[in-house]
Coordinates of C-alpha atoms in Angstrom, one line a residue:
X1 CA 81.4 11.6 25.1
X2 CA 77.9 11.5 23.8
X3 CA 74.7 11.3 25.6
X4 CA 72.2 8.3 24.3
X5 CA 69.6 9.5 22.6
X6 CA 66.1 8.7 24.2
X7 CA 64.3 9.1 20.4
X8 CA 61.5 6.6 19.6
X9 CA 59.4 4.7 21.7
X10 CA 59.2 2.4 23.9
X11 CA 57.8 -1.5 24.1
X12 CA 54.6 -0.3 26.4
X13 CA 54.1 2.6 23.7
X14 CA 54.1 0.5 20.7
X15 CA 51.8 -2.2 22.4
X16 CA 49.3 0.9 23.3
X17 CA 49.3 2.4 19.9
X18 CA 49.3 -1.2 18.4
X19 CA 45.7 -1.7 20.6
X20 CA 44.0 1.6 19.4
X21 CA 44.6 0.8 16.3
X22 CA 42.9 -2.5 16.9
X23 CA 40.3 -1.2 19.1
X24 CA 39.5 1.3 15.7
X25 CA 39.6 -1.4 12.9
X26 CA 37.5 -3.1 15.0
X27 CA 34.7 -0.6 15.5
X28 CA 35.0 0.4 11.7
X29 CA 34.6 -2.7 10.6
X30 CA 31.4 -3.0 13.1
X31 CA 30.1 0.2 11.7
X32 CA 30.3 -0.8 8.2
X33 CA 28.9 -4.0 8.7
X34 CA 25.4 -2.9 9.8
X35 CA 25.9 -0.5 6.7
X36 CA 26.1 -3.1 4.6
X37 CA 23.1 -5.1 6.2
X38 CA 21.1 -1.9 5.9
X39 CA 21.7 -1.4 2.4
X40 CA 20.7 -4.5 1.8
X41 CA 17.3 -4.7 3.8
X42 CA 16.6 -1.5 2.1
X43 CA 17.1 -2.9 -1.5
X44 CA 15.1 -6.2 -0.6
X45 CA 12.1 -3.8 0.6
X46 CA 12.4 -1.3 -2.7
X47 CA 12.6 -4.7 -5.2
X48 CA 9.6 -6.0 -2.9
X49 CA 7.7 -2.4 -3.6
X50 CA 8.8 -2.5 -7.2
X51 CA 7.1 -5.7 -7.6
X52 CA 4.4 -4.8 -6.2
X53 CA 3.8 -1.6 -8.0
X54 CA 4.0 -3.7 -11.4
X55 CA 1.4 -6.5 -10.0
X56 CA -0.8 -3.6 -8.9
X57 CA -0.7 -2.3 -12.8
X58 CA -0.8 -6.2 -13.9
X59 CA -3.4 -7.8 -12.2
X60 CA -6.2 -5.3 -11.9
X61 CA -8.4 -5.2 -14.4
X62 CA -9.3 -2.3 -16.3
X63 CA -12.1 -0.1 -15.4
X64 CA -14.6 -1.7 -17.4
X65 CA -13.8 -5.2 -15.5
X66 CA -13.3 -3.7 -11.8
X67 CA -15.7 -5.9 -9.7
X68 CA -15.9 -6.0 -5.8
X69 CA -14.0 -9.5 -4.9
X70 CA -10.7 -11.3 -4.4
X71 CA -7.7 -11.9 -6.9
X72 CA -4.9 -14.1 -6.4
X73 CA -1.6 -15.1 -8.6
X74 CA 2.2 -15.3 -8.4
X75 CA 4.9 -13.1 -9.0
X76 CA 8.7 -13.5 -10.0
X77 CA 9.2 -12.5 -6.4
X78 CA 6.3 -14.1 -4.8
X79 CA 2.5 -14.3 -4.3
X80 CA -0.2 -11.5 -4.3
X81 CA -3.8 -11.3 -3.5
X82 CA -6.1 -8.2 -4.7
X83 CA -9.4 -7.5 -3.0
X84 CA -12.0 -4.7 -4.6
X85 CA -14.8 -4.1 -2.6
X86 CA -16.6 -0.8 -3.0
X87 CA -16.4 2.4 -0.9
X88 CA -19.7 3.8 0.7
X89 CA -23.0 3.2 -0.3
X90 CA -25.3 6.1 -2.3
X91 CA -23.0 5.5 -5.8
X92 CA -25.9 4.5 -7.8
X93 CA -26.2 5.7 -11.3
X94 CA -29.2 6.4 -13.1
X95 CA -30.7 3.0 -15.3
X96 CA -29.3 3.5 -19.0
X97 CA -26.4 6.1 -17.9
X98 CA -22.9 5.3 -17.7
X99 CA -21.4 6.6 -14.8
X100 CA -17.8 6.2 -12.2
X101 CA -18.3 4.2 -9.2
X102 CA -14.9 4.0 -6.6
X103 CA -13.7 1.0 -5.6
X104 CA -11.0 0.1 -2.9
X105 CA -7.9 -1.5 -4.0
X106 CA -6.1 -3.7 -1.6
X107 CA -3.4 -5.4 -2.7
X108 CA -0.8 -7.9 -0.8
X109 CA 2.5 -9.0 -1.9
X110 CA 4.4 -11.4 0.2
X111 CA 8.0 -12.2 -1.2
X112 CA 9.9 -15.2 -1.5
X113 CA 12.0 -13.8 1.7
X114 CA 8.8 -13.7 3.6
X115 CA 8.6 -9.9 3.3
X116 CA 5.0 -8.3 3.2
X117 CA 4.2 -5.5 1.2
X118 CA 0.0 -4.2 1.2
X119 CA -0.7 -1.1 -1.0
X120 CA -4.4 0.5 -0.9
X121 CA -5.7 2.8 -3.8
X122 CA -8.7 4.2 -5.1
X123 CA -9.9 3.4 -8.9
X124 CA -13.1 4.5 -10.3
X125 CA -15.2 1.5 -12.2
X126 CA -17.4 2.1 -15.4
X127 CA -20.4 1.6 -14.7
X128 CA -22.9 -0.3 -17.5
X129 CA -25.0 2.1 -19.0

């Protein structure tokens, strides 16, 4: 006569097994989730950079037409706002020579998401001469 065989397993095994399998979907799923929403944030802020990069070469004048004040104007994206203002005192050039003079750059791009992007630079103005 033949012994039964005690191979495979058991209700209680299959319901554990079945649950650590659940309890790992579940935190993979978690896990790439906030991936996902990371990407994302971090695509939204390059585009935001990007645009501002391109209204920084757009709306400045050139360095013949750099003068301390305040720019404003839209974007595809969203609305920016440039203010030159000079750096320092003690840049004067002598009358009837054309010399540099730096100015600050501040620009500030605010999205359509809401997302706030301010980039500073130095450009050096013609001065008349």
């Amino acid at each position: 006569m033949a012994e039964e065989s005690d191979a495979g397993f058991t209700l209680i095994e299959m319901l554990v097994a079945l649950a650590v399998l659940s309890l790992s979907l579940g935190l993979i799923g978690t896990v790439v989730s906030t991936n996902m929403r990371a990407v994302r944030k971090i695509e939204e802020r390059v585009a935001v950079i990007q645009e501002a990069s391109a209204a920084l070469v757009t709306a400045v004048p050139g360095r013949d037409r750099l003068l301390p004040g305040t720019l404003r104007g839209a974007s595809a994206s969203g609305e920016w706002t440039v203010l030159v203002a000079p750096i320092g005192t003690g840049w004067d050039v002598a009358a009837g020579q054309a010399g540099w003079i730096p100015r600050m750059v501040e620009l500030r791009l605010r999205s359509a998401s809401g997302a706030v992007v301010d980039v500073r630079t130095v450009r050096l103005a013609r001065t008349a001469g």
